[in-house]
Amino acid sequence: MPLRLAVAGLGHGASYLNVIADHPRTELAALIDINAEPRDALARTHKVPAFASVQAMLAANVADAAILALPTPLHRETSVACLEAGLHVLQEKPLCLKDEEAQAIREAVCAANRVFQVGYEVRSSPLHKAVLEHIARGDLGQLTNIWYNQHSMQHADPGNWRAMRTSMGGKLFDCAVHYLDLCQQWAGAPVHRIVALGHELGKIGPCADELPESAAIAIEYANGVRCTFNFGGRHGVRDDASFGLIGTRGRIVGNPWLPEGAGSYELRLDNGLRHGTISFDGTMTSRGHLGFREQLAAFVATVLDGAPNACDIDDAIAIHRQMVAIDRSLATGRVIDIHH
């Protein structure tokens, strides 16, 4: 029997429709969105029922699992409702806005005994997995430093939740969170402390409410690895990014977009001598949204086969705490300790 998937939120959520259709073990079961015209048009195209709310979909009992691609302020309500109804859940990132919301979702996950995965899709990308393999083999020796640079354009509509800092919007919180997560995965340890300096262009000092248009973030992980993350949100390119890792034996320097939106990196070992360049084929993975297709496959494997969860509730809470610490540091200019 295929896994019957309901998709809620047909902005970003529409990206899942072709991926579901291409997966041999899934079928689309329902579409949910408050906007009737585009929702109903997609429902007719895919020949599935349409609903105006997650609650209405649950009452119809048409799905085994839900993909929740909804605004962050709705995450707690909808995830808890789906889990309590017995559905598995793939929820888009970030987990939630507040600590009490994170705890409520965690309690629902524990009580439901269902798969709950958060959509940190880049974890499932071939690029990320290849870098992890170098680290695990010891190719870089003892890892000491990580850096990541992301420069792109902020969401333009000031009335959209994605452009509101209070909703964890803006490119730093809504997009760079993927790559801050990668840095923590590469470091191999939880965040110990963070300092984030950023503001609108031309402004300095604490940034309490505004969306930062540039920021420099310094992170210290519990194993002593250090990371610097440079962010810019006023650049005329879709995404201009690069990353690097260095250890006692070698280094990796790469680009998550080039070529073909799938990523590449150069490995240097033996006193800096070039060891090789690895590029990923954009026709074999998800262009731009690294790991998007692979993320759904991982979710299905966890539900149907008991495979490891790509990003479970505890992982998602750790990322939530990191982003809350960044927000607090931006607002105060202080170093923020994260206690585990």
C-alpha positions as a Markdown table, in Angstrom:
| # | Residue | x | y | z |
|---|---|---|---|---|
| 1 | Met | 0.0 | 0.0 | 0.0 |
| 2 | Pro | 1.4 | 3.4 | -0.9 |
| 3 | Leu | 1.8 | 6.1 | 1.8 |
| 4 | Arg | -1.2 | 8.5 | 1.4 |
| 5 | Leu | 0.1 | 12.1 | 1.7 |
| 6 | Ala | -1.9 | 15.3 | 2.3 |
| 7 | Val | -0.2 | 18.5 | 1.5 |
| 8 | Ala | -1.1 | 21.7 | 3.5 |
| 9 | Gly | 0.0 | 25.1 | 2.2 |
| 10 | Leu | 0.2 | 25.3 | -1.5 |
| 11 | Gly | 2.7 | 28.1 | -1.9 |
| 12 | His | 5.9 | 26.2 | -1.1 |
| 13 | Gly | 3.9 | 23.0 | -0.6 |
| 14 | Ala | 3.1 | 22.8 | -4.3 |
| 15 | Ser | 6.7 | 21.9 | -4.9 |
| 16 | Tyr | 6.0 | 18.5 | -3.3 |
| 17 | Leu | 3.3 | 17.5 | -5.8 |
| 18 | Asn | 5.6 | 16.3 | -8.6 |
| 19 | Val | 8.0 | 14.7 | -6.0 |
| 20 | Ile | 5.1 | 12.7 | -4.6 |
| 21 | Ala | 4.0 | 11.7 | -8.1 |
| 22 | Asp | 7.5 | 10.5 | -8.9 |
| 23 | His | 8.0 | 8.4 | -5.7 |
| 24 | Pro | 7.0 | 4.8 | -6.2 |
| 25 | Arg | 5.7 | 4.3 | -2.7 |
| 26 | Thr | 3.6 | 7.5 | -2.2 |
| 27 | Glu | 0.3 | 8.9 | -3.5 |
| 28 | Leu | -1.2 | 12.3 | -3.1 |
| 29 | Ala | -4.4 | 12.1 | -1.0 |
| 30 | Ala | -5.5 | 15.6 | -0.4 |
| 31 | Leu | -4.7 | 19.3 | -0.8 |
| 32 | Ile | -5.2 | 21.9 | 1.9 |
| 33 | Asp | -5.1 | 25.7 | 1.6 |
| 34 | Ile | -7.3 | 28.7 | 2.6 |
| 35 | Asn | -7.1 | 30.1 | -1.0 |
| 36 | Ala | -9.9 | 28.3 | -2.8 |
| 37 | Glu | -9.2 | 29.1 | -6.4 |
| 38 | Pro | -5.6 | 27.8 | -6.8 |
| 39 | Arg | -6.3 | 25.0 | -4.3 |
| 40 | Asp | -9.3 | 23.7 | -6.2 |
| 41 | Ala | -7.6 | 24.0 | -9.6 |
| 42 | Leu | -4.7 | 21.9 | -8.3 |
| 43 | Ala | -7.1 | 19.4 | -6.8 |
| 44 | Arg | -8.9 | 19.0 | -10.1 |
| 45 | Thr | -5.6 | 18.5 | -11.9 |
| 46 | His | -4.4 | 15.8 | -9.4 |
| 47 | Lys | -7.9 | 14.3 | -8.9 |
| 48 | Val | -7.8 | 14.6 | -5.1 |
| 49 | Pro | -10.1 | 16.2 | -2.6 |
| 50 | Ala | -9.5 | 19.8 | -1.5 |
| 51 | Phe | -9.9 | 21.2 | 2.0 |
| 52 | Ala | -9.8 | 24.7 | 3.5 |
| 53 | Ser | -8.2 | 23.6 | 6.8 |
| 54 | Val | -6.1 | 20.8 | 8.3 |
| 55 | Gln | -8.9 | 20.0 | 10.7 |
| 56 | Ala | -11.4 | 19.4 | 7.8 |
| 57 | Met | -8.9 | 17.1 | 6.1 |
| 58 | Leu | -8.4 | 15.1 | 9.4 |
| 59 | Ala | -12.2 | 14.8 | 9.8 |
| 60 | Ala | -12.4 | 13.2 | 6.3 |
| 61 | Asn | -9.8 | 10.5 | 7.2 |
| 62 | Val | -8.2 | 10.4 | 3.8 |
| 63 | Ala | -4.4 | 10.4 | 4.6 |
| 64 | Asp | -1.7 | 8.5 | 6.5 |
| 65 | Ala | 0.7 | 11.4 | 6.7 |
| 66 | Ala | 0.7 | 15.2 | 6.3 |
| 67 | Ile | 3.2 | 17.5 | 4.7 |
| 68 | Leu | 2.8 | 20.8 | 6.5 |
| 69 | Ala | 4.2 | 23.7 | 4.4 |
| 70 | Leu | 2.4 | 26.4 | 6.4 |
| 71 | Pro | 3.5 | 29.7 | 8.0 |
| 72 | Thr | 5.6 | 29.2 | 11.1 |
| 73 | Pro | 2.9 | 30.6 | 13.5 |
| 74 | Leu | 0.7 | 27.7 | 12.5 |
| 75 | His | 3.2 | 24.9 | 13.1 |
| 76 | Arg | 2.3 | 24.0 | 16.7 |
| 77 | Glu | -1.5 | 23.9 | 16.1 |
| 78 | Thr | -1.4 | 21.9 | 12.9 |
| 79 | Ser | 1.4 | 19.5 | 13.8 |
| 80 | Val | -0.1 | 18.6 | 17.2 |
| 81 | Ala | -3.6 | 18.1 | 15.5 |
| 82 | Cys | -2.1 | 15.7 | 12.9 |
| 83 | Leu | -0.1 | 13.8 | 15.4 |
| 84 | Glu | -3.1 | 13.4 | 17.8 |
| 85 | Ala | -5.2 | 12.2 | 14.8 |
| 86 | Gly | -2.6 | 9.4 | 14.2 |
| 87 | Leu | -0.8 | 10.9 | 11.1 |
| 88 | His | 2.9 | 10.9 | 10.5 |
| 89 | Val | 4.1 | 14.5 | 9.9 |
| 90 | Leu | 6.7 | 16.1 | 7.7 |
| 91 | Gln | 6.7 | 19.7 | 8.9 |
| 92 | Glu | 8.5 | 22.5 | 7.1 |
| 93 | Lys | 11.2 | 24.4 | 9.0 |
| 94 | Pro | 11.6 | 26.1 | 11.4 |
| 95 | Leu | 10.0 | 24.1 | 14.1 |
| 96 | Cys | 8.1 | 27.0 | 15.8 |
| 97 | Leu | 8.5 | 30.5 | 17.3 |
| 98 | Lys | 8.6 | 29.9 | 21.1 |
| 99 | Asp | 10.0 | 27.4 | 23.5 |
| 100 | Glu | 6.6 | 26.5 | 24.9 |
| 101 | Glu | 5.5 | 25.6 | 21.3 |
| 102 | Ala | 8.5 | 23.4 | 20.9 |
| 103 | Gln | 7.6 | 21.6 | 24.1 |
| 104 | Ala | 4.0 | 21.1 | 23.1 |
| 105 | Ile | 5.1 | 19.6 | 19.8 |
| 106 | Arg | 7.6 | 17.3 | 21.5 |
| 107 | Glu | 4.9 | 16.1 | 23.9 |
| 108 | Ala | 2.6 | 15.3 | 21.0 |
| 109 | Val | 5.4 | 13.4 | 19.2 |
| 110 | Cys | 6.1 | 11.3 | 22.2 |
| 111 | Ala | 2.4 | 10.5 | 22.9 |
| 112 | Ala | 1.6 | 9.7 | 19.3 |
| 113 | Asn | 4.4 | 7.3 | 18.5 |
| 114 | Arg | 4.4 | 8.6 | 14.9 |
| 115 | Val | 7.2 | 9.8 | 12.7 |
| 116 | Phe | 7.7 | 13.6 | 13.0 |
| 117 | Gln | 10.4 | 15.0 | 10.7 |
| 118 | Val | 11.2 | 18.7 | 10.2 |
| 119 | Gly | 12.1 | 19.9 | 6.7 |
| 120 | Tyr | 15.8 | 20.7 | 7.0 |
| 121 | Glu | 16.1 | 19.3 | 3.5 |
| 122 | Val | 19.8 | 20.3 | 2.9 |
| 123 | Arg | 20.7 | 17.5 | 5.4 |
| 124 | Ser | 19.5 | 15.0 | 2.8 |
| 125 | Ser | 21.5 | 16.4 | -0.1 |
| 126 | Pro | 24.4 | 14.6 | -1.8 |
| 127 | Leu | 26.7 | 17.6 | -1.1 |
| 128 | His | 26.1 | 17.5 | 2.6 |
| 129 | Lys | 26.5 | 13.7 | 2.9 |
| 130 | Ala | 29.7 | 13.8 | 0.9 |
| 131 | Val | 31.2 | 16.4 | 3.3 |
| 132 | Leu | 30.2 | 14.3 | 6.3 |
| 133 | Glu | 31.9 | 11.3 | 4.8 |
| 134 | His | 35.2 | 13.2 | 4.6 |
| 135 | Ile | 34.9 | 14.3 | 8.2 |
| 136 | Ala | 34.0 | 10.8 | 9.4 |
| 137 | Arg | 37.0 | 9.2 | 7.5 |
| 138 | Gly | 39.3 | 11.7 | 9.1 |
| 139 | Asp | 40.4 | 13.2 | 5.8 |
| 140 | Leu | 40.5 | 16.7 | 7.4 |
| 141 | Gly | 42.1 | 15.5 | 10.6 |
| 142 | Gln | 40.6 | 17.2 | 13.7 |
| 143 | Leu | 38.2 | 19.8 | 12.5 |
| 144 | Thr | 38.9 | 23.3 | 13.9 |
| 145 | Asn | 37.0 | 25.9 | 11.8 |
| 146 | Ile | 34.0 | 26.2 | 9.6 |
| 147 | Trp | 32.8 | 29.2 | 7.6 |
| 148 | Tyr | 29.7 | 29.9 | 5.5 |
| 149 | Asn | 28.9 | 33.0 | 3.4 |
| 150 | Gln | 25.3 | 33.6 | 2.2 |
| 151 | His | 24.3 | 36.7 | 0.2 |
| 152 | Ser | 20.9 | 37.0 | -1.4 |
| 153 | Met | 17.8 | 39.2 | -1.6 |
| 154 | Gln | 15.3 | 39.6 | 1.2 |
| 155 | His | 11.7 | 38.7 | 0.7 |
| 156 | Ala | 10.2 | 41.9 | -0.8 |
| 157 | Asp | 6.6 | 42.0 | 0.5 |
| 158 | Pro | 6.6 | 43.6 | 4.0 |
| 159 | Gly | 3.1 | 42.3 | 4.7 |
| 160 | Asn | 4.1 | 38.7 | 4.2 |
| 161 | Trp | 4.9 | 36.5 | 7.2 |
| 162 | Arg | 8.2 | 35.6 | 5.5 |
| 163 | Ala | 9.3 | 39.2 | 5.8 |
| 164 | Met | 8.5 | 39.5 | 9.5 |
| 165 | Arg | 11.1 | 38.9 | 12.1 |
| 166 | Thr | 8.4 | 38.1 | 14.7 |
| 167 | Ser | 7.4 | 35.1 | 12.5 |
| 168 | Met | 11.0 | 33.9 | 12.1 |
| 169 | Gly | 10.9 | 35.5 | 8.6 |
| 170 | Gly | 13.6 | 37.3 | 6.6 |
| 171 | Lys | 16.4 | 35.5 | 4.8 |
| 172 | Leu | 18.5 | 35.1 | 7.9 |
| 173 | Phe | 15.8 | 33.2 | 9.9 |
| 174 | Asp | 13.8 | 31.6 | 7.1 |
| 175 | Cys | 16.6 | 30.6 | 4.7 |
| 176 | Ala | 20.1 | 30.8 | 6.3 |
| 177 | Val | 18.8 | 28.5 | 9.1 |
| 178 | His | 19.3 | 25.6 | 6.6 |
| 179 | Tyr | 23.0 | 26.5 | 6.4 |
| 180 | Leu | 23.5 | 27.2 | 10.0 |
| 181 | Asp | 22.1 | 23.7 | 10.6 |
| 182 | Leu | 24.7 | 22.3 | 8.1 |
| 183 | Cys | 27.5 | 24.0 | 10.0 |
| 184 | Gln | 26.3 | 22.4 | 13.2 |
| 185 | Gln | 26.1 | 19.0 | 11.5 |
| 186 | Trp | 29.6 | 19.4 | 10.2 |
| 187 | Ala | 30.9 | 20.5 | 13.6 |
| 188 | Gly | 29.5 | 17.4 | 15.1 |
| 189 | Ala | 28.5 | 19.0 | 18.4 |
| 190 | Pro | 25.8 | 21.2 | 19.9 |
| 191 | Val | 26.2 | 25.0 | 20.0 |
| 192 | His | 27.8 | 26.2 | 23.2 |
| 193 | Arg | 27.6 | 30.0 | 22.6 |
| 194 | Ile | 26.8 | 32.5 | 19.9 |
| 195 | Val | 27.3 | 36.2 | 19.2 |
| 196 | Ala | 25.4 | 37.8 | 16.3 |
| 197 | Leu | 26.1 | 41.4 | 15.1 |
| 198 | Gly | 23.7 | 42.7 | 12.4 |
| 199 | His | 21.3 | 45.4 | 11.4 |
| 200 | Glu | 19.7 | 47.2 | 8.4 |
| 201 | Leu | 22.3 | 48.6 | 6.0 |
| 202 | Gly | 24.2 | 51.6 | 7.4 |
| 203 | Lys | 23.0 | 51.0 | 11.0 |
| 204 | Ile | 25.1 | 49.7 | 13.9 |
| 205 | Gly | 24.4 | 48.5 | 17.4 |
| 206 | Pro | 21.6 | 46.3 | 18.8 |
| 207 | Cys | 18.9 | 45.3 | 16.3 |
| 208 | Ala | 15.8 | 44.6 | 18.3 |
| 209 | Asp | 13.0 | 44.4 | 15.8 |
| 210 | Glu | 14.2 | 45.0 | 12.3 |
| 211 | Leu | 15.2 | 42.4 | 9.8 |
| 212 | Pro | 19.0 | 42.4 | 9.6 |
| 213 | Glu | 20.2 | 43.2 | 6.1 |
| 214 | Ser | 23.7 | 42.1 | 6.9 |
| 215 | Ala | 25.1 | 40.1 | 9.8 |
| 216 | Ala | 28.2 | 38.4 | 11.1 |
| 217 | Ile | 27.7 | 35.5 | 13.4 |
| 218 | Ala | 30.3 | 33.7 | 15.5 |
| 219 | Ile | 29.5 | 30.3 | 16.9 |
| 220 | Glu | 31.4 | 28.1 | 19.3 |
| 221 | Tyr | 30.4 | 24.4 | 19.5 |
| 222 | Ala | 30.7 | 22.2 | 22.5 |
| 223 | Asn | 33.7 | 20.3 | 21.1 |
| 224 | Gly | 35.7 | 23.5 | 20.5 |
| 225 | Val | 35.0 | 23.8 | 16.7 |
| 226 | Arg | 34.4 | 27.5 | 15.8 |
| 227 | Cys | 32.3 | 28.8 | 12.9 |
| 228 | Thr | 31.8 | 32.2 | 11.3 |
| 229 | Phe | 28.6 | 32.9 | 9.3 |
| 230 | Asn | 28.5 | 36.0 | 7.1 |
| 231 | Phe | 25.0 | 37.0 | 5.9 |
| 232 | Gly | 23.8 | 39.7 | 3.5 |
| 233 | Gly | 20.2 | 40.3 | 2.4 |
| 234 | Arg | 20.5 | 43.2 | -0.1 |
| 235 | His | 22.2 | 41.6 | -3.0 |
| 236 | Gly | 21.0 | 41.6 | -6.6 |
| 237 | Val | 21.6 | 37.9 | -7.1 |
| 238 | Arg | 19.3 | 35.0 | -6.1 |
| 239 | Asp | 22.0 | 33.4 | -4.0 |
| 240 | Asp | 25.7 | 33.9 | -3.8 |
| 241 | Ala | 27.1 | 31.4 | -1.3 |
| 242 | Ser | 30.3 | 29.6 | -0.4 |
| 243 | Phe | 31.6 | 27.5 | 2.5 |
| 244 | Gly | 34.7 | 26.0 | 3.9 |
| 245 | Leu | 36.0 | 23.6 | 6.6 |
| 246 | Ile | 39.5 | 23.2 | 7.8 |
| 247 | Gly | 41.1 | 20.7 | 10.1 |
| 248 | Thr | 44.6 | 19.6 | 11.1 |
| 249 | Arg | 45.2 | 17.6 | 7.9 |
| 250 | Gly | 43.2 | 19.3 | 5.2 |
| 251 | Arg | 40.4 | 21.5 | 4.0 |
| 252 | Ile | 37.3 | 21.7 | 1.9 |
| 253 | Val | 36.1 | 24.8 | 0.1 |
| 254 | Gly | 32.9 | 24.7 | -1.9 |
| 255 | Asn | 29.8 | 26.4 | -3.4 |
| 256 | Pro | 26.4 | 25.0 | -2.6 |
| 257 | Trp | 24.9 | 26.3 | -5.9 |
| 258 | Leu | 27.5 | 25.8 | -8.6 |
| 259 | Pro | 27.3 | 24.0 | -10.9 |
| 260 | Glu | 23.6 | 23.5 | -11.9 |
| 261 | Gly | 22.3 | 24.5 | -8.5 |
| 262 | Ala | 23.5 | 21.2 | -7.0 |
| 263 | Gly | 26.9 | 22.1 | -5.4 |
| 264 | Ser | 30.6 | 21.4 | -5.7 |
| 265 | Tyr | 33.7 | 21.5 | -3.5 |
| 266 | Glu | 37.5 | 21.2 | -3.7 |
| 267 | Leu | 39.4 | 19.0 | -1.3 |
| 268 | Arg | 42.9 | 19.9 | -0.4 |
| 269 | Leu | 45.1 | 17.5 | 1.7 |
| 270 | Asp | 48.9 | 17.0 | 2.3 |
| 271 | Asn | 50.1 | 20.5 | 3.1 |
| 272 | Gly | 47.4 | 22.1 | 0.9 |
| 273 | Leu | 47.9 | 20.2 | -2.3 |
| 274 | Arg | 44.8 | 19.8 | -4.4 |
| 275 | His | 43.3 | 16.3 | -4.0 |
| 276 | Gly | 40.3 | 16.7 | -6.2 |
| 277 | Thr | 37.1 | 18.6 | -7.1 |
| 278 | Ile | 33.7 | 17.0 | -6.6 |
| 279 | Ser | 30.7 | 18.3 | -8.5 |
| 280 | Phe | 27.1 | 17.2 | -8.2 |
| 281 | Asp | 24.8 | 16.7 | -11.2 |
| 282 | Gly | 21.7 | 18.9 | -11.1 |
| 283 | Thr | 19.7 | 16.4 | -13.1 |
| 284 | Met | 20.2 | 13.8 | -10.4 |
| 285 | Thr | 19.2 | 15.8 | -7.3 |
| 286 | Ser | 17.1 | 18.9 | -6.5 |
| 287 | Arg | 18.4 | 22.0 | -8.1 |
| 288 | Gly | 18.5 | 25.0 | -5.8 |
| 289 | His | 16.5 | 23.4 | -3.0 |
| 290 | Leu | 19.4 | 21.0 | -2.1 |
| 291 | Gly | 18.1 | 17.7 | -0.8 |
| 292 | Phe | 14.4 | 18.5 | -1.4 |
| 293 | Arg | 13.6 | 15.3 | -3.3 |
| 294 | Glu | 15.9 | 13.2 | -1.1 |
| 295 | Gln | 14.2 | 14.6 | 2.0 |
| 296 | Leu | 10.8 | 13.2 | 1.0 |
| 297 | Ala | 12.4 | 9.8 | 0.2 |
| 298 | Ala | 14.0 | 9.8 | 3.7 |
| 299 | Phe | 10.6 | 10.6 | 5.3 |
| 300 | Val | 8.9 | 7.7 | 3.5 |
| 301 | Ala | 11.7 | 5.3 | 4.4 |
| 302 | Thr | 11.4 | 6.3 | 8.1 |
| 303 | Val | 7.6 | 5.8 | 8.0 |
| 304 | Leu | 7.6 | 2.5 | 6.0 |
| 305 | Asp | 10.9 | 0.9 | 6.8 |
| 306 | Gly | 11.9 | 2.3 | 10.2 |
| 307 | Ala | 15.0 | 4.1 | 8.7 |
| 308 | Pro | 16.7 | 6.8 | 10.8 |
| 309 | Asn | 14.8 | 10.1 | 11.0 |
| 310 | Ala | 16.6 | 12.8 | 8.9 |
| 311 | Cys | 15.6 | 15.5 | 11.4 |
| 312 | Asp | 13.7 | 14.4 | 14.5 |
| 313 | Ile | 12.1 | 16.6 | 17.2 |
| 314 | Asp | 15.2 | 16.8 | 19.3 |
| 315 | Asp | 17.3 | 17.9 | 16.4 |
| 316 | Ala | 14.7 | 20.5 | 15.5 |
| 317 | Ile | 14.6 | 21.8 | 19.0 |
| 318 | Ala | 18.4 | 22.2 | 19.0 |
| 319 | Ile | 18.1 | 24.3 | 15.8 |
| 320 | His | 15.3 | 26.3 | 17.3 |
| 321 | Arg | 17.4 | 27.2 | 20.3 |
| 322 | Gln | 20.2 | 28.3 | 18.0 |
| 323 | Met | 18.0 | 30.6 | 16.1 |
| 324 | Val | 16.4 | 32.1 | 19.3 |
| 325 | Ala | 20.0 | 32.7 | 20.6 |
| 326 | Ile | 20.9 | 34.5 | 17.3 |
| 327 | Asp | 17.7 | 36.6 | 17.6 |
| 328 | Arg | 18.5 | 37.5 | 21.2 |
| 329 | Ser | 22.2 | 38.3 | 20.4 |
| 330 | Leu | 21.1 | 40.6 | 17.5 |
| 331 | Ala | 18.8 | 42.4 | 19.9 |
| 332 | Thr | 21.2 | 42.9 | 22.7 |
| 333 | Gly | 24.7 | 42.7 | 21.2 |
| 334 | Arg | 25.7 | 40.1 | 23.8 |
| 335 | Val | 27.2 | 36.6 | 23.7 |
| 336 | Ile | 24.4 | 34.1 | 24.3 |
| 337 | Asp | 25.2 | 30.8 | 26.1 |
| 338 | Ile | 23.1 | 27.8 | 25.2 |
| 339 | His | 22.8 | 25.3 | 28.0 |
| 340 | His | 22.0 | 21.6 | 27.1 |
